[in-house]
Coordinates of C-alpha atoms in Angstrom, one line a residue:
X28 CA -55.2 159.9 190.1
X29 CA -57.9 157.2 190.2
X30 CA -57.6 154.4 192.5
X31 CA -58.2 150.8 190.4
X32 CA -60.1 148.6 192.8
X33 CA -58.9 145.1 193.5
X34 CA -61.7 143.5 191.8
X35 CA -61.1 145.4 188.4
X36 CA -57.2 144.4 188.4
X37 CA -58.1 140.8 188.7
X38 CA -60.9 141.5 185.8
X39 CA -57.8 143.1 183.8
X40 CA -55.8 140.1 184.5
X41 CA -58.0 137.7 183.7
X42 CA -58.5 139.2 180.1
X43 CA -54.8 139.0 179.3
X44 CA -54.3 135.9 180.4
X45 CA -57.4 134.7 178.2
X46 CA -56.0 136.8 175.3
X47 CA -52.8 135.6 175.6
X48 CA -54.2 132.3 175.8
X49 CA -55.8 132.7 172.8
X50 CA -53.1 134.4 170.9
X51 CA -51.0 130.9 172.0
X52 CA -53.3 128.8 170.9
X53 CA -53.8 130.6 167.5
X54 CA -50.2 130.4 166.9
X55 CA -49.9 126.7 167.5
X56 CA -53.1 125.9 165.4
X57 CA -51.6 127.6 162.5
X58 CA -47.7 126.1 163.2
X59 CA -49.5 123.0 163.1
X60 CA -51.5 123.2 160.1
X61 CA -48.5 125.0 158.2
X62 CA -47.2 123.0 155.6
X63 CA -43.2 122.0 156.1
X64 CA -40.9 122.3 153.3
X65 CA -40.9 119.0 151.6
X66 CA -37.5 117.0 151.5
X67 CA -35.2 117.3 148.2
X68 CA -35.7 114.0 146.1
X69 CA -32.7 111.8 145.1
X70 CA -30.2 113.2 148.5
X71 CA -28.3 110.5 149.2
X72 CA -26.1 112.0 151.6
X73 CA -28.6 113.6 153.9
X74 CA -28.1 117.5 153.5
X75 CA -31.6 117.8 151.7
X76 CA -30.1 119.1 148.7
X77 CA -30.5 117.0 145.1
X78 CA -27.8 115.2 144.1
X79 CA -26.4 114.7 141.3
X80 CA -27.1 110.8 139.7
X81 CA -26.5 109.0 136.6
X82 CA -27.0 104.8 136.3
X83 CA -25.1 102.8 133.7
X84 CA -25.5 99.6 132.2
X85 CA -22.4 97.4 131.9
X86 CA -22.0 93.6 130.9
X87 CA -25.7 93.5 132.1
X88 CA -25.0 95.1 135.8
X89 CA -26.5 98.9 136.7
X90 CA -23.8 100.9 138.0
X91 CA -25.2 103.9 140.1
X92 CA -22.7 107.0 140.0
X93 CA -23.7 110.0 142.4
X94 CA -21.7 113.3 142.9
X95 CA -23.2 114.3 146.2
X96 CA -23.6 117.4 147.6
X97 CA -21.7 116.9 150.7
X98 CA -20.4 113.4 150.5
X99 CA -18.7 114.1 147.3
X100 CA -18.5 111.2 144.8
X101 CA -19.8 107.9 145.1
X102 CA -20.2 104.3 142.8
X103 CA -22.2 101.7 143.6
X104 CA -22.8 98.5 141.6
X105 CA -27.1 97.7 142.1
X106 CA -29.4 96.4 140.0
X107 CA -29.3 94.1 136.7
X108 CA -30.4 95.1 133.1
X109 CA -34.5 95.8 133.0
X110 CA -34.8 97.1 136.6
X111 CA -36.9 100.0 137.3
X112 CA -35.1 103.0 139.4
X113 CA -37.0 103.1 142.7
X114 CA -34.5 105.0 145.2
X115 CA -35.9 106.4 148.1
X116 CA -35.5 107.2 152.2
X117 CA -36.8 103.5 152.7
X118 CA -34.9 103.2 156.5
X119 CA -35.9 106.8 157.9
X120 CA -32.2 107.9 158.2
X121 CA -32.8 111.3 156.1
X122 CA -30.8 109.5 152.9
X123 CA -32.0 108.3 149.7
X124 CA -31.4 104.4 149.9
X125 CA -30.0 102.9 146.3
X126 CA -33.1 100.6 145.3
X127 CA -34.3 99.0 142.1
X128 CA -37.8 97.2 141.4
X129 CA -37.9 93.7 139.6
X130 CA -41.0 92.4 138.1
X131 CA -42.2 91.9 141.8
X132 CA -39.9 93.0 144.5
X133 CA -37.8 95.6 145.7
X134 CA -34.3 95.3 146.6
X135 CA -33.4 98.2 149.0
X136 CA -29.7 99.2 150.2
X137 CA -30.1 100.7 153.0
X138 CA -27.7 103.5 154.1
X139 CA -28.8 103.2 157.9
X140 CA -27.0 99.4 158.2
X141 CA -25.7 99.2 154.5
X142 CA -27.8 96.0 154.3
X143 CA -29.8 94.3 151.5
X144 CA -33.6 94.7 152.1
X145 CA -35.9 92.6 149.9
X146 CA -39.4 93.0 149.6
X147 CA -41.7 91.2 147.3
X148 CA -44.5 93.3 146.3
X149 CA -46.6 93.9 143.0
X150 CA -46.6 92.1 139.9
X151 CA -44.9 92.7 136.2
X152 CA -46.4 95.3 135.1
X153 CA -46.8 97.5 137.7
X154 CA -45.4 101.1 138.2
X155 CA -43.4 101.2 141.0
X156 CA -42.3 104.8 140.8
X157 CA -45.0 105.6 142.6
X158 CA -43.5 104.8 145.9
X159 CA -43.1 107.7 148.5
X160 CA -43.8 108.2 152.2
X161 CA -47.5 107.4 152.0
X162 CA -48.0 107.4 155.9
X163 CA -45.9 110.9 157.1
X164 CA -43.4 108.6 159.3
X165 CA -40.3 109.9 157.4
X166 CA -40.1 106.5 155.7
X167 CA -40.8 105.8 152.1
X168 CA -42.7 103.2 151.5
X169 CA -42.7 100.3 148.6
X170 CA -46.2 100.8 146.7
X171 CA -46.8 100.2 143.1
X172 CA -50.1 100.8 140.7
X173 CA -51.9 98.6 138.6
X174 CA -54.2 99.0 135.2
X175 CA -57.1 96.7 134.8
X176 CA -59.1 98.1 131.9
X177 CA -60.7 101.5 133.2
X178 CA -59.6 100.7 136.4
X179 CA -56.3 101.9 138.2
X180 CA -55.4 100.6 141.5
X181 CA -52.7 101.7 144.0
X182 CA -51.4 99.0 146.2
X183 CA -49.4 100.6 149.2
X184 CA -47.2 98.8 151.7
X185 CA -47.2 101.3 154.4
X186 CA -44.0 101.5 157.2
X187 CA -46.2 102.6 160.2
X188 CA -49.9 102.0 159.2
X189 CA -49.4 98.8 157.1
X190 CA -50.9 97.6 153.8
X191 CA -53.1 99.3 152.1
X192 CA -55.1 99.7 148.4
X193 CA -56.9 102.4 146.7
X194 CA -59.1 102.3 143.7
X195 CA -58.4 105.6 142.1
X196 CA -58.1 106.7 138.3
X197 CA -58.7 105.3 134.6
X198 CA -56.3 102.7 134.1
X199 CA -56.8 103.2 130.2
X200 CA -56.1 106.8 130.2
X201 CA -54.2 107.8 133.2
X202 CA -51.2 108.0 134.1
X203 CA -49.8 108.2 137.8
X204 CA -47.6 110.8 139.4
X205 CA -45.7 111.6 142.7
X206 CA -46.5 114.6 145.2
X207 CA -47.9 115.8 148.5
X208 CA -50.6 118.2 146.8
X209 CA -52.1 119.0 150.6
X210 CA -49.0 119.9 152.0
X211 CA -49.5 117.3 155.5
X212 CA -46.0 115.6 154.5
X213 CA -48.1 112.3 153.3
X214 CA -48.3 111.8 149.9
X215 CA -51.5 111.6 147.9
X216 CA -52.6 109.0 145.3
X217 CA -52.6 111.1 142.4
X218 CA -53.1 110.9 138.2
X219 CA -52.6 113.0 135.2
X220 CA -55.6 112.2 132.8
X221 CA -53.7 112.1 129.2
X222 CA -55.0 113.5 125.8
X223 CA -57.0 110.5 125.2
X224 CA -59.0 110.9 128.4
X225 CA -62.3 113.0 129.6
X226 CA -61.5 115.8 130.6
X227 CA -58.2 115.3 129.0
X228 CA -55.0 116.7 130.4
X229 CA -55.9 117.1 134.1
X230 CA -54.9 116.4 136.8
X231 CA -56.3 114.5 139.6
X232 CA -55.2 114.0 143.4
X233 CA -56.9 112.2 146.3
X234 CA -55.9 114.3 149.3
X235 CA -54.8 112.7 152.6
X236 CA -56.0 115.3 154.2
X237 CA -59.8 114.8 153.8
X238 CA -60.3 112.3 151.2
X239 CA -61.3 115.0 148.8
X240 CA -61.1 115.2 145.2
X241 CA -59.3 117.9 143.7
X242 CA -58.8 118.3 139.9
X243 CA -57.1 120.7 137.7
X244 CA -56.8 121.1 133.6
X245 CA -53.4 122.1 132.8
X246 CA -50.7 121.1 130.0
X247 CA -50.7 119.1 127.0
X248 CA -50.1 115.0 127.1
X249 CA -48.9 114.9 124.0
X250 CA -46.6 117.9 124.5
X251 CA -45.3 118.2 127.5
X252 CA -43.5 116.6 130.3
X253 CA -45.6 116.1 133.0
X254 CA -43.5 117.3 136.4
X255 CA -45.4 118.7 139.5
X256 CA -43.6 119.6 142.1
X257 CA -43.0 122.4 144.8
X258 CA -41.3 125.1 142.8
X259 CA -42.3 128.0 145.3
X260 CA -41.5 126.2 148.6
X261 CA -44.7 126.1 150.5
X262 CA -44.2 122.5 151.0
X263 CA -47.5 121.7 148.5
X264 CA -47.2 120.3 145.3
X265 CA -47.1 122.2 142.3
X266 CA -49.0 121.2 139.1
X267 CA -46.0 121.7 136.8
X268 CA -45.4 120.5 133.1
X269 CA -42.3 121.5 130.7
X270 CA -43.2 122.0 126.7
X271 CA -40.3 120.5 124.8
X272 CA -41.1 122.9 121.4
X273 CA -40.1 125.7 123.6
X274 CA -38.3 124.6 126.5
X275 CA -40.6 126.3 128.7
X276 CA -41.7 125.4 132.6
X277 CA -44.8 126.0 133.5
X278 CA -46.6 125.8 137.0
X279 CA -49.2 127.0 138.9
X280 CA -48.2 127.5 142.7
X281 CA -50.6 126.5 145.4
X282 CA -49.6 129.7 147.6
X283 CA -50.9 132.0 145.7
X284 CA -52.9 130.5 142.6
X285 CA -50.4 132.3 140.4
X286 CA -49.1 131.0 136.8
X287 CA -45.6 131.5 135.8
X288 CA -43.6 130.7 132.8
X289 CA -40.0 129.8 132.7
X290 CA -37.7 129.2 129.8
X291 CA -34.8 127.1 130.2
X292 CA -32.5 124.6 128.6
X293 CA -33.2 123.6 125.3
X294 CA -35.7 121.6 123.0
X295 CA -33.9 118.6 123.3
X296 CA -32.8 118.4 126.8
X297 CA -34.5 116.0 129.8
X298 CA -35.6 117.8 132.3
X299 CA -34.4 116.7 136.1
X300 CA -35.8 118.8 138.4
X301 CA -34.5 118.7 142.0
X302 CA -34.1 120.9 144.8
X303 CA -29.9 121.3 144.0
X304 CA -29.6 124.4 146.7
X305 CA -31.3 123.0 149.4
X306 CA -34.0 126.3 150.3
X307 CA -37.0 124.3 150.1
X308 CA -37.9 124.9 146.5
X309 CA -37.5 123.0 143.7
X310 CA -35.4 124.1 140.7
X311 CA -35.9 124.2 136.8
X312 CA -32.8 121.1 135.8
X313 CA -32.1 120.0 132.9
X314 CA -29.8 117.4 131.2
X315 CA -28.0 117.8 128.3
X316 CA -26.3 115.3 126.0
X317 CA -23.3 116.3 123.9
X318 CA -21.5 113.6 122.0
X319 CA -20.0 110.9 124.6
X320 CA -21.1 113.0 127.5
X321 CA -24.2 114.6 129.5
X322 CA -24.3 117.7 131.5
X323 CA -26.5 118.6 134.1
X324 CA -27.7 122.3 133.9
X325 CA -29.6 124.0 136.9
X326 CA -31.5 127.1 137.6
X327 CA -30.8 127.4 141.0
X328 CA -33.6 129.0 142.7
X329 CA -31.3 130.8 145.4
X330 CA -28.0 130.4 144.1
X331 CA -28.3 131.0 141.1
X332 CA -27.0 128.7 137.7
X333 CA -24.8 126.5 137.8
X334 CA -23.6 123.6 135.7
X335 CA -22.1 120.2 136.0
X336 CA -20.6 117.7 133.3
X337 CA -21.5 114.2 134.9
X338 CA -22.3 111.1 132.8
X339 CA -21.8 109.5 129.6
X340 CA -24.6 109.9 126.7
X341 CA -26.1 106.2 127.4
X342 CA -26.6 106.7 131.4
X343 CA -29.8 107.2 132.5
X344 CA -30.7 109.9 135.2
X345 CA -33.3 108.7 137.8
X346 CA -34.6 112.5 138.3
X347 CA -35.7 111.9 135.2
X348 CA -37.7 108.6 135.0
X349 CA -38.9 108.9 138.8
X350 CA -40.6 112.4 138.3
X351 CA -40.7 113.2 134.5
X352 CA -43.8 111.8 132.9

């Protein structure tokens, strides 16, 4: 047998340590530039799973109703008659906090303390439903945009890296949306350029990331609900719309490129998506109104369908005016 001298081990040694080094260090560059699952929208009870909402007018009041997940059942008396539906994890505690926007200012309650939070921020007029967690600290954070002529503006009131503004779209043509398109759990100033813009029906975002421009021509304006969000679970945003003539989804999933086509629900439902089972993705929702009452139908992307009668046929469902368009 051949003897290995001493100065050929160490070279040997040396090698794997550098390799495995290497190896390391590959792995922890590509944790760190993985995308995270993003967290469900409307969970107010902090098992990142959608909830269930509904909000009611009565004698001028909004009445918030939630069947939770986890925390089962819940009422809440927030808002007055002509607020906007802004709810959001505005404390950081992993819950949805109840929160409305008036011509101005936001009135948060937060879950952390149960306390009334008021922030004055925009103007009548604006779109607060824009307002997400801009700055990846787990918070979301008050932001609203503004049209001026061919101009759209978003103003952004940031919980770790302060106030902020960004000139971005055509205020005459475009209209805003919600996501995190880049996947680095901050979301982007984004648009969707309507039927009446050039190029019409495309998308738009302005990724954190790099400050890049991405832009995609997908859907109809006049057609279809306008709803990106992360149907495949690779914590990116999905350019997603839903054709009312034929109840179908469609989206195009940033891990892969690939189209896909869903039917589900009917013409004349509203769609809420959400993620209901909690796996990450979200899932095709919609509502359904059938004399006095709404029910909530969901294709569940890991457990399957399900359906839930929750409502009355006047409520209105934030998973529908916060990411429906």
């Amino acid at each position: 047998m051949k003897t290995i001298s001493s100065s050929t081990q160490q070279s040997i040694l040396t090698r794997l340590m550098f390799g495995a080094l290497a190896l390391l260090t590959a792995l922890a560059t590509a944790s760190a530039t993985q995308a995270l699952p993003q967290k469900a929208v409307l969970d107010f009870d902090g098992d990142n799973k959608t909830d269930y909402a509904v909000v009611r007018l009565t004698n001028g009041a909004l009445n918030w109703y939630l069947q939770q997940s986890t925390a089962g059942f819940r009422g809440q008396a927030w808002g007055t008659a002509g607020d906007e539906y802004v709810p959001g994890d505005y404390d950081g505690d992993g819950k949805w906090d109840i929160a409305v926007w008036r011509a101005g200012t936001f009135y948060i309650l937060q879950s952390l303390s149960g306390a009334l939070r008021v922030v004055p921020f925009g103007q009548a007029g604006d779109d607060p439903l824009i307002s997400q967690d801009f700055d990846g600290d787990g918070k979301c954070d008050p932001a609203v945009s503004r049209n001026a002529g061919s101009t759209q503006t978003w103003y952004i009131l940031r919980s770790t890296a302060g106030f902020t503004s960004v000139a971005f779209g055509n205020g005459s043509t475009d209209t805003s949306i919600r996501g995190d398109f880049d996947g680095d759990g901050k979301a982007d100033v984004a648009v969707y350029r309507r039927s009446d813009g050039t190029p019409a029906n495309t998308f738009y975002v302005l990724r954190s990331t790099d400050g890049a421009v991405q832009g995609l021509t997908f859907g109809d304006f006049n057609n279809d609900n306008i709803l990106p969000a992360d149907f495949d679970g690779d914590g990116k945003t999905d350019y997603a719309v839903r054709r009312a003539s034929n109840a179908t989804w469609y989206w195009i999933q940033t891990s892969d490129g690939s189209f896909h086509g869903l039917v589900f629900g009917l013409n004349s439902d509203k769609p809420v998506p959400g993620d209901y089972d909690g796996d990450g993705k979200t899932d095709q929702a919609v509502r359904r109104i059938g004399g006095s009452n709404s029910t909530f139908y969901v294709n569940r992307s890991t457990l399957g369908f399900t359906g839930l009668q929750f409502g009355t046929s006047s409520d209105e469902a934030p998973a529908q005016s916060l990411q429906v368009h």
